[in-house]
Short mmCIF file of C-alpha atoms (C1' of nucleotides) in Angstrom, two decimals:
data_model
loop_
_atom_site.label_atom_id
_atom_site.label_comp_id
_atom_site.label_asym_id
_atom_site.label_seq_id
_atom_site.Cartn_x
_atom_site.Cartn_y
_atom_site.Cartn_z
CA MET A 203 84.15 31.75 161.28
CA VAL A 204 81.86 31.95 164.26
CA GLY A 205 82.14 34.61 166.89
CA ARG A 206 82.09 37.62 164.56
CA LYS A 207 78.80 39.47 164.90
CA ALA A 208 76.68 38.70 161.83
CA LYS A 209 76.80 41.83 159.71
CA ARG A 210 77.78 40.79 156.20
CA ASP A 211 75.37 37.87 156.51
CA ILE A 212 72.20 39.90 156.24
CA PRO A 213 71.94 40.72 152.50
CA PRO A 214 71.43 37.32 150.83
CA GLU A 215 71.80 38.47 147.22
CA ARG A 216 71.66 42.19 146.74
CA ASP A 217 71.01 44.92 149.21
CA VAL A 218 67.51 44.59 150.65
CA ARG A 219 66.71 48.18 149.74
CA GLU A 220 67.72 47.55 146.13
CA ARG A 221 65.68 44.37 145.90
CA LEU A 222 62.63 46.24 147.15
CA ILE A 223 63.02 48.87 144.41
CA VAL A 224 63.34 46.22 141.72
CA VAL A 225 60.34 44.12 142.71
CA ALA A 226 58.20 47.20 143.42
CA THR A 227 58.92 48.50 139.91
CA GLU A 228 57.99 45.18 138.40
CA LEU A 229 54.78 44.87 140.41
CA PHE A 230 53.66 48.49 139.95
CA ALA A 231 54.19 48.10 136.20
CA ARG A 232 52.30 44.84 135.94
CA LYS A 233 49.43 45.49 138.31
CA GLY A 234 49.27 49.26 138.62
CA TYR A 235 50.11 51.46 141.57
CA ALA A 236 46.80 51.03 143.37
CA THR A 237 46.47 47.31 142.78
CA ALA A 238 50.01 46.26 143.63
CA THR A 239 49.99 45.87 147.40
CA THR A 240 52.75 46.35 149.88
CA ARG A 241 52.13 42.75 150.96
CA GLU A 242 53.06 41.47 147.50
CA ILE A 243 56.08 43.73 147.25
CA VAL A 244 57.62 42.64 150.51
CA ALA A 245 56.73 39.00 149.82
CA ALA A 246 58.46 39.15 146.42
CA ALA A 247 61.51 40.73 148.02
CA GLY A 248 61.56 38.07 150.69
CA VAL A 249 61.13 40.47 153.60
CA THR A 250 58.28 41.68 155.77
CA LYS A 251 56.26 44.86 155.78
CA PRO A 252 58.05 46.89 158.39
CA VAL A 253 61.23 46.63 156.30
CA LEU A 254 59.59 48.54 153.49
CA TYR A 255 58.36 51.20 155.88
CA TYR A 256 61.76 51.37 157.49
CA TYR A 257 63.52 52.21 154.20
CA PHE A 258 60.90 54.22 152.33
CA ARG A 259 58.50 55.55 154.97
CA SER A 260 55.44 54.69 152.80
CA LYS A 261 54.15 53.16 149.59
CA GLU A 262 54.35 56.60 148.01
CA GLY A 263 57.97 56.89 149.09
CA ILE A 264 59.19 53.81 147.22
CA TYR A 265 57.19 54.83 144.15
CA LEU A 266 58.68 58.31 144.00
CA GLU A 267 62.20 57.01 144.44
CA LEU A 268 62.00 54.52 141.58
CA MET A 269 60.48 57.19 139.33
CA GLN A 270 63.18 59.72 140.09
CA ARG A 271 65.93 57.22 139.34
CA ALA A 272 64.54 56.39 135.91
CA PHE A 273 63.95 60.04 135.09
CA LYS A 274 67.57 60.82 135.86
CA ARG A 275 68.79 58.16 133.40
CA PHE A 276 66.47 59.53 130.73
CA GLU A 277 67.73 63.08 131.22
CA ASP A 278 71.30 61.86 130.81
CA VAL A 279 70.54 60.15 127.48
CA VAL A 280 68.68 63.12 126.02
CA GLU A 281 71.24 65.65 127.13
CA ALA A 282 74.08 63.58 125.71
CA SER A 283 72.31 63.68 122.34
CA ILE A 284 72.22 67.45 121.96
CA THR A 285 75.97 67.61 121.47
CA GLU A 286 75.99 65.06 118.62
CA SER A 287 77.11 66.06 115.16
CA GLY A 288 75.84 64.97 111.75
CA GLY A 289 72.86 65.62 109.50
CA ALA A 290 69.37 66.12 110.90
CA GLU A 291 68.06 62.75 109.73
CA GLU A 292 71.05 60.96 111.15
CA ARG A 293 70.84 62.80 114.48
CA LEU A 294 67.11 62.13 114.78
CA LEU A 295 67.60 58.45 114.03
CA HIS A 296 70.34 58.32 116.63
CA LEU A 297 68.40 60.15 119.33
CA CYS A 298 65.28 58.03 118.82
CA ASP A 299 67.37 54.89 118.82
CA GLN A 300 69.08 55.86 122.07
CA VAL A 301 65.80 56.74 123.74
CA PHE A 302 64.28 53.50 122.53
CA SER A 303 67.19 51.55 123.97
CA LEU A 304 66.59 53.13 127.34
CA ILE A 305 62.88 52.37 127.04
CA VAL A 306 63.61 48.71 126.41
CA GLU A 307 66.10 48.63 129.27
CA LYS A 308 63.66 50.27 131.69
CA ILE A 309 60.51 48.83 130.17
CA ASP A 310 58.83 48.36 133.55
CA VAL A 311 59.26 51.93 134.68
CA VAL A 312 58.20 53.22 131.26
CA ARG A 313 55.01 51.17 131.35
CA LEU A 314 54.24 52.59 134.74
CA MET A 315 55.01 56.17 133.69
CA TYR A 316 52.98 55.73 130.55
CA SER A 317 49.93 54.35 132.29
CA ILE A 318 49.90 57.08 134.91
CA TYR A 319 50.70 59.91 132.50
CA TYR A 320 48.04 58.98 129.95
CA GLY A 321 45.71 57.20 132.32
CA PRO A 322 44.23 57.95 135.70
CA PRO A 323 46.68 58.59 138.57
CA GLN A 324 45.50 55.41 140.33
CA GLY A 325 46.05 57.10 143.65
CA ALA A 326 49.75 57.49 142.94
CA PRO A 327 51.38 60.68 144.22
CA PHE A 328 52.15 63.45 141.73
CA PHE A 329 55.20 63.13 139.55
CA ASP A 330 56.04 65.64 136.82
CA PHE A 331 55.81 63.48 133.69
CA ASP A 332 55.26 66.56 131.56
CA ALA A 333 58.85 67.51 132.24
CA VAL A 334 59.99 64.18 130.75
CA HIS A 335 57.80 64.54 127.71
CA LEU A 336 58.71 68.17 127.15
CA LYS A 337 62.41 67.37 127.34
CA LEU A 338 62.09 64.82 124.55
CA PHE A 339 59.86 67.06 122.45
CA GLU A 340 62.26 69.97 122.65
CA SER A 341 65.36 67.98 121.81
CA ILE A 342 63.64 66.60 118.70
CA LEU A 343 62.29 70.04 117.80
CA GLN A 344 65.75 71.52 118.03
CA ILE A 345 67.18 69.02 115.57
CA VAL A 346 64.20 69.52 113.25
CA ASN A 347 64.72 73.29 113.27
CA GLU A 348 68.38 72.85 112.46
CA GLY A 349 67.37 70.54 109.62
CA ILE A 350 65.11 73.24 108.21
CA ARG A 351 67.75 75.90 108.62
CA LYS A 352 70.30 73.75 106.80
CA LYS A 353 67.79 73.00 104.02
CA GLU A 354 67.77 69.31 104.78
CA PHE A 355 64.10 69.50 105.72
CA ARG A 356 61.31 71.35 103.94
CA ARG A 357 60.23 74.68 105.29
CA GLY A 358 57.05 74.20 107.32
CA ASN A 359 55.62 73.69 110.74
CA ALA A 360 58.48 72.27 112.82
CA ASP A 361 56.09 71.34 115.64
CA ASP A 362 54.07 69.16 113.28
CA MET A 363 57.23 67.45 112.08
CA THR A 364 58.21 66.82 115.68
CA TRP A 365 54.79 65.33 116.40
CA ALA A 366 55.10 63.02 113.42
CA ILE A 367 58.45 61.77 114.71
CA LEU A 368 57.13 61.41 118.25
CA GLY A 369 54.18 59.51 116.80
CA ALA A 370 56.61 56.96 115.37
CA MET A 371 58.36 56.71 118.75
CA HIS A 372 55.10 56.19 120.57
CA ILE A 373 53.70 53.61 118.21
CA ILE A 374 56.90 51.60 118.45
CA MET A 375 56.89 51.92 122.22
CA GLU A 376 53.26 50.87 122.44
CA ASN A 377 53.98 47.84 120.31
CA GLU A 378 56.87 47.00 122.59
CA PHE A 379 54.36 47.04 125.47
CA CYS A 380 51.49 45.15 123.90
CA HIS A 381 52.81 43.28 120.89
CA PRO A 382 56.48 42.51 121.44
CA GLU A 383 55.94 39.42 119.27
CA LEU A 384 55.72 41.76 116.23
CA GLU A 385 59.33 42.68 116.92
CA LEU A 386 59.15 46.12 115.36
CA GLY A 387 61.86 47.32 117.70
CA HIS A 388 64.91 49.27 116.57
CA GLY A 389 64.59 48.19 112.95
CA GLY A 390 60.94 49.14 112.76
CA LEU A 391 61.59 52.51 114.32
CA GLU A 392 64.30 53.28 111.76
CA ARG A 393 62.11 52.16 108.85
CA ILE A 394 59.13 54.23 109.99
CA LEU A 395 61.26 57.30 110.59
CA ASN A 396 62.76 56.97 107.11
CA LEU A 397 59.24 56.69 105.75
CA ILE A 398 58.35 59.96 107.48
CA PHE A 399 61.49 61.60 106.10
CA ARG A 400 60.74 60.55 102.53
CA GLY A 401 56.95 60.41 102.58
CA ILE A 402 54.76 57.52 101.53
CA SER A 403 53.05 59.15 98.56
CA ILE A 404 54.52 59.21 95.09
CA GLN A 405 55.33 62.83 94.42
CA THR A 406 53.32 64.35 91.60
CA ALA A 407 53.86 67.67 89.85
CA ARG A 408 51.24 69.44 91.92
CA ARG A 409 53.71 70.74 94.49
CA GLY A 410 54.28 74.43 94.09
CA LYS A 411 53.16 76.13 97.27
CA GLY A 412 56.27 75.28 99.30
CA GLY A 413 55.99 73.55 102.61
CA LYS A 414 54.37 76.33 104.61
CA ARG A 415 51.66 75.25 107.01
CA MET B 258 -3.34 63.69 139.76
CA VAL B 259 -3.26 61.78 142.99
CA GLY B 260 -4.49 58.25 143.33
CA ARG B 261 -2.59 56.95 140.26
CA LYS B 262 0.27 54.72 141.38
CA ALA B 263 3.52 56.65 141.00
CA LYS B 264 5.28 55.11 138.02
CA ARG B 265 6.39 57.91 135.73
CA ASP B 266 7.50 59.84 138.81
CA ILE B 267 10.56 57.75 139.53
CA PRO B 268 13.09 58.89 136.88
CA PRO B 269 13.85 62.50 137.88
CA GLU B 270 15.93 63.44 134.83
CA ARG B 271 16.97 60.53 132.68
CA ASP B 272 16.52 56.88 133.29
CA VAL B 273 18.40 55.86 136.41
CA ARG B 274 20.19 53.10 134.56
CA GLU B 275 21.41 55.55 131.94
CA ARG B 276 22.59 58.03 134.55
CA LEU B 277 24.61 55.30 136.22
CA ILE B 278 26.35 54.43 132.95
CA VAL B 279 27.23 58.07 132.30
CA VAL B 280 28.66 58.84 135.72
CA ALA B 281 30.46 55.50 135.94
CA THR B 282 32.18 56.20 132.61
CA GLU B 283 33.25 59.61 133.79
CA LEU B 284 34.54 58.34 137.13
CA PHE B 285 36.32 55.28 135.72
CA ALA B 286 38.02 57.52 133.17
CA ARG B 287 39.11 60.13 135.69
CA LYS B 288 40.10 57.92 138.60
CA GLY B 289 40.70 54.50 137.07
CA TYR B 290 38.69 51.33 137.43
CA ALA B 291 40.17 50.26 140.76
CA THR B 292 40.15 53.68 142.36
CA ALA B 293 36.66 54.77 141.35
CA THR B 294 34.42 53.28 144.00
CA THR B 295 30.84 52.14 143.74
CA ARG B 296 30.08 54.59 146.57
CA GLU B 297 31.16 57.53 144.40
CA ILE B 298 29.31 56.24 141.37
CA VAL B 299 25.98 55.88 143.10
CA ALA B 300 26.46 59.16 144.95
CA ALA B 301 27.12 60.99 141.67
CA ALA B 302 24.04 59.41 140.13
CA GLY B 303 21.98 60.40 143.14
CA VAL B 304 21.01 56.86 144.09
CA THR B 305 22.17 54.27 146.60
CA LYS B 306 24.31 51.20 146.23
CA PRO B 307 21.69 48.50 145.87
CA VAL B 308 20.37 50.32 142.77
CA LEU B 309 23.66 49.74 140.99
CA TYR B 310 23.68 46.09 141.96
CA TYR B 311 20.05 45.77 140.92
CA TYR B 312 20.76 46.94 137.36
CA PHE B 313 24.27 45.66 136.75
CA ARG B 314 24.86 42.82 139.22
CA SER B 315 28.39 44.06 140.02
CA LYS B 316 31.04 46.70 139.44
CA GLU B 317 32.41 44.53 136.64
CA GLY B 318 28.96 44.40 135.07
CA ILE B 319 28.58 48.15 134.63
CA TYR B 320 32.15 48.40 133.34
CA LEU B 321 31.65 45.74 130.67
CA GLU B 322 28.39 47.26 129.53
CA LEU B 323 29.80 50.73 128.98
CA MET B 324 32.78 49.26 127.13
CA GLN B 325 30.63 47.18 124.82
CA ARG B 326 28.48 50.17 123.93
CA ALA B 327 31.45 52.30 122.91
CA PHE B 328 33.02 49.45 120.96
CA LYS B 329 29.84 49.04 118.95
CA ARG B 330 29.87 52.72 117.93
CA PHE B 331 33.50 52.41 116.89
CA GLU B 332 32.83 49.33 114.77
CA ASP B 333 30.04 51.20 112.99
CA VAL B 334 32.31 54.13 112.10
CA VAL B 335 35.14 51.95 110.81
CA GLU B 336 32.89 49.69 108.81
CA ALA B 337 31.15 52.64 107.21
CA SER B 338 34.54 53.87 106.03
CA ILE B 339 35.47 50.79 104.02
CA THR B 340 32.82 51.54 101.40
CA GLU B 341 34.06 55.08 100.77
CA SER B 342 35.37 56.08 97.35
CA GLY B 343 38.21 58.42 96.41
CA GLY B 344 42.00 58.40 96.37
CA ALA B 345 44.02 56.71 99.11
CA GLU B 346 45.19 59.95 100.74
CA GLU B 347 41.67 61.32 100.75
CA ARG B 348 40.19 58.14 102.17
CA LEU B 349 42.84 57.91 104.90
CA LEU B 350 42.27 61.53 105.87
CA HIS B 351 38.55 60.87 106.02
CA LEU B 352 38.81 57.67 108.05
CA CYS B 353 41.21 59.19 110.55
CA ASP B 354 39.03 62.25 110.83
CA GLN B 355 35.92 60.16 111.49
CA VAL B 356 37.69 58.05 114.09
CA PHE B 357 39.05 61.15 115.74
CA SER B 358 35.56 62.64 115.91
CA LEU B 359 34.32 59.55 117.69
CA ILE B 360 37.29 59.73 120.04
CA VAL B 361 36.45 63.31 120.96
CA GLU B 362 32.79 62.42 121.42
CA LYS B 363 33.57 59.42 123.61
CA ILE B 364 36.70 60.85 125.18
CA ASP B 365 35.98 59.35 128.60
CA VAL B 366 35.58 55.80 127.36
CA VAL B 367 38.64 56.17 125.15
CA ARG B 368 40.77 57.34 128.07
CA LEU B 369 39.63 54.36 130.05
CA MET B 370 40.26 51.92 127.18
CA TYR B 371 43.64 53.45 126.56
CA SER B 372 44.78 53.28 130.16
CA ILE B 373 43.72 49.66 130.55
CA TYR B 374 45.01 48.53 127.16
CA TYR B 375 48.43 50.09 127.51
CA GLY B 376 48.59 50.09 131.27
CA PRO B 377 47.92 47.56 133.99
CA PRO B 378 44.44 46.02 134.09
CA GLN B 379 43.75 47.71 137.46
CA GLY B 380 41.67 44.75 138.48
CA ALA B 381 39.21 45.40 135.66
CA PRO B 382 37.70 42.34 133.98
CA PHE B 383 39.02 41.28 130.59
CA PHE B 384 37.84 43.14 127.53
CA ASP B 385 39.23 42.45 124.07
CA PHE B 386 40.87 45.76 123.21
CA ASP B 387 43.08 44.04 120.68
CA ALA B 388 40.00 43.52 118.54
CA VAL B 389 39.42 47.29 118.51
CA HIS B 390 42.99 48.06 117.64
CA LEU B 391 43.21 45.37 114.99
CA LYS B 392 40.04 46.60 113.31
CA LEU B 393 41.52 50.07 112.92
CA PHE B 394 44.89 48.74 111.80
CA GLU B 395 43.37 46.56 109.11
CA SER B 396 41.09 49.20 107.68
CA ILE B 397 44.03 51.58 107.35
CA LEU B 398 46.21 48.83 105.92
CA GLN B 399 43.59 48.02 103.31
CA ILE B 400 43.50 51.60 102.06
CA VAL B 401 47.29 51.77 102.06
CA ASN B 402 47.50 48.61 99.97
CA GLU B 403 45.01 50.00 97.48
CA GLY B 404 47.10 53.18 97.35
CA ILE B 405 50.17 51.13 96.48
CA ARG B 406 48.27 49.11 93.88
CA LYS B 407 46.98 52.27 92.24
CA LYS B 408 50.48 53.80 92.26
CA GLU B 409 49.41 56.61 94.54
CA PHE B 410 51.80 55.38 97.22
CA ARG B 411 55.35 54.15 96.84
CA ARG B 412 55.98 50.46 96.77
CA GLY B 413 57.21 49.35 100.16
CA ASN B 414 56.25 47.91 103.49
CA ALA B 415 52.54 48.63 103.85
CA ASP B 416 52.60 47.68 107.52
CA ASP B 417 55.22 50.32 108.23
CA MET B 418 53.15 52.92 106.42
CA THR B 419 50.15 51.91 108.48
CA TRP B 420 52.16 52.26 111.67
CA ALA B 421 53.29 55.74 110.64
CA ILE B 422 49.67 56.77 110.12
CA LEU B 423 48.56 55.16 113.36
CA GLY B 424 51.42 56.99 115.06
CA ALA B 425 49.91 60.27 113.94
CA MET B 426 46.48 59.19 115.23
CA HIS B 427 47.92 58.20 118.57
CA ILE B 428 49.97 61.30 119.11
CA ILE B 429 46.94 63.48 118.33
CA MET B 430 44.80 61.40 120.64
CA GLU B 431 47.36 61.57 123.41
CA ASN B 432 47.52 65.32 123.06
CA GLU B 433 43.75 65.45 123.25
CA PHE B 434 44.05 63.61 126.57
CA CYS B 435 46.90 65.49 128.17
CA HIS B 436 47.32 68.77 126.32
CA PRO B 437 43.97 69.80 124.88
CA GLU B 438 45.14 73.40 125.27
CA LEU B 439 47.49 72.82 122.31
CA GLU B 440 44.40 72.30 120.17
CA LEU B 441 46.06 70.05 117.64
CA GLY B 442 42.73 68.36 116.96
CA HIS B 443 41.33 67.74 113.50
CA GLY B 444 43.53 70.36 111.84
CA GLY B 445 46.69 69.01 113.42
CA LEU B 446 45.83 65.47 112.45
CA GLU B 447 45.35 66.49 108.82
CA ARG B 448 48.59 68.47 108.76
CA ILE B 449 50.61 65.64 110.25
CA LEU B 450 49.10 63.06 107.91
CA ASN B 451 49.92 65.26 104.93
CA LEU B 452 53.45 65.57 106.26
CA ILE B 453 53.70 61.78 106.33
CA PHE B 454 52.32 61.55 102.80
CA ARG B 455 54.83 64.04 101.44
CA GLY B 456 57.76 63.50 103.77
CA ILE B 457 59.62 66.10 105.75
CA SER B 458 62.99 65.83 104.06
CA ILE B 459 63.88 67.67 100.90
CA GLN B 460 64.23 65.02 98.23
CA THR B 461 67.71 64.73 96.82
CA ALA B 462 68.85 62.83 93.74
CA ARG B 463 69.97 59.83 95.78
CA ARG B 464 66.71 57.91 95.32
CA GLY B 465 67.14 54.93 93.03
CA LYS B 466 66.42 51.83 95.02
CA GLY B 467 62.64 52.18 95.08
CA GLY B 468 60.71 51.83 98.29
CA LYS B 469 61.31 48.14 98.90
CA ARG B 470 62.05 46.86 102.43
"C1'" DG C 144 67.02 45.97 160.98
"C1'" DT C 145 63.78 42.63 161.09
"C1'" DC C 146 60.17 40.15 162.99
"C1'" DT C 147 54.87 38.91 164.81
"C1'" DA C 148 50.69 40.67 165.75
"C1'" DT C 149 47.33 44.08 165.36
"C1'" DA C 150 45.00 48.60 164.76
"C1'" DT C 151 42.29 51.02 161.46
"C1'" DT C 152 40.06 52.12 157.44
"C1'" DG C 153 37.35 51.56 153.42
"C1'" DA C 154 36.27 48.68 149.70
"C1'" DG C 155 32.52 45.47 147.22
"C1'" DA C 156 28.50 43.26 148.10
"C1'" DT C 157 23.89 41.90 150.37
"C1'" DA C 158 19.63 41.17 153.64
"C1'" DG C 159 15.39 42.65 154.36
"C1'" DA C 160 12.00 46.45 155.09
"C1'" DC C 161 9.03 49.42 152.29
"C1'" DG D 183 12.94 49.74 142.56
"C1'" DT D 184 14.88 51.89 146.22
"C1'" DC D 185 16.11 52.38 150.81
"C1'" DT D 186 18.94 51.59 155.67
"C1'" DA D 187 21.97 48.83 157.92
"C1'" DT D 188 25.37 45.52 157.85
"C1'" DC D 189 28.60 41.66 156.45
"C1'" DT D 190 33.11 40.35 154.90
"C1'" DC D 191 37.46 40.97 153.36
"C1'" DA D 192 41.79 43.08 152.32
"C1'" DA D 193 44.42 47.17 152.23
"C1'" DT D 194 47.95 50.59 154.53
"C1'" DA D 195 50.29 51.31 158.37
"C1'" DT D 196 52.27 50.68 163.16
"C1'" DA D 197 53.46 48.96 168.08
"C1'" DG D 198 56.62 46.58 170.39
"C1'" DA D 199 59.54 42.37 171.02
"C1'" DC D 200 64.13 40.68 169.59
#
DNA sequence: GTCTATATTGAGATAGAC
DNA sequence: GTCTATCTCAATATAGAC
């Protein structure tokens, strides 16, 4: 047992590099990029500062790496959805559900993305969040347009319909951040989307102008 | 002209205190609470550090004051809306429009609120944003419930309907933050709300279960 | 690869003159 | 009320031993 140069002894649980990514994500999400310090990160990972600088070169380095990883996963989910079959409602429900699952899985990274995209950059280096948002918008828009073409959806402004659906996604996501005790979650998302599909008003006879604009 | 003790000479443009509030709001919104420094704030207001500490005691002090001011304005708008008359759709459109106007007017404070409510606190002192959010939720919910009672809206989960409407508000607000060039604005908000009232799907004959659940 | 110890910078806050 | 000058603390980052 003795004698062999210690080499497989070093990583106590997971790889040190991996542990750093995990705790950095958690701390950036909870305290913000600027406020979470490298001291805290290395302390939480059970190592010392130079280890972080050895693996990631800088605070910005570890931030960019954890962002890129999460973005990759998101791209995979969205791109898988564009080959789905079924009606427009069904496909939209499925896409939103899949995206929401990823959001719940990667809740820390999403919080961080969210706060930097909609809030001040907090001194964090640039990351192209618009690309993430645009990717989601366009995949929803595409399904909406197919729904209109197949006469499942009313004729009208497909962008507005996409915004309404994204609004449901966002409100559910924001509740997952700030009021998880409400437990809207997957069920709430489905109910709200169905509400948007059907409308909340009782339809009167005054409809005659079609759905344009 | 001379001889009189300089007293009305001191404020060059507006009151110094007021100028500090304005530039602090702008800087907190753009750079975040933690990142915006007291150095920058006083420099932008054309004064020196001790002036800020003289009027507001601390960085936290000026932050809390500007938040409280904006919250007061918001409360006024929402409370004015609960005495409005008209149909549920009309009242919801009006309330959302009024709130959106205030958001545009106070865009800097709203950005700051938003980023601290949904993001990490950035070291900022506690402020009860939930009270703001709850106030808006409940005034919408009240109108929705009246709509259901008066048979203008379908029977169903009034909370879900409120979330759908809030989703529209949020998505419009978020676009005002990040993509003002899209100019969704007031018109977009009205279009999306109408979409939610009417629904985006073409109604088929399969409806028989009412709106319960 | 990982440590201890330290360099360096810039933040919030204040003392004391005017 | 407003200034100049300064205190104190904590952050990122690194040098150099092991």
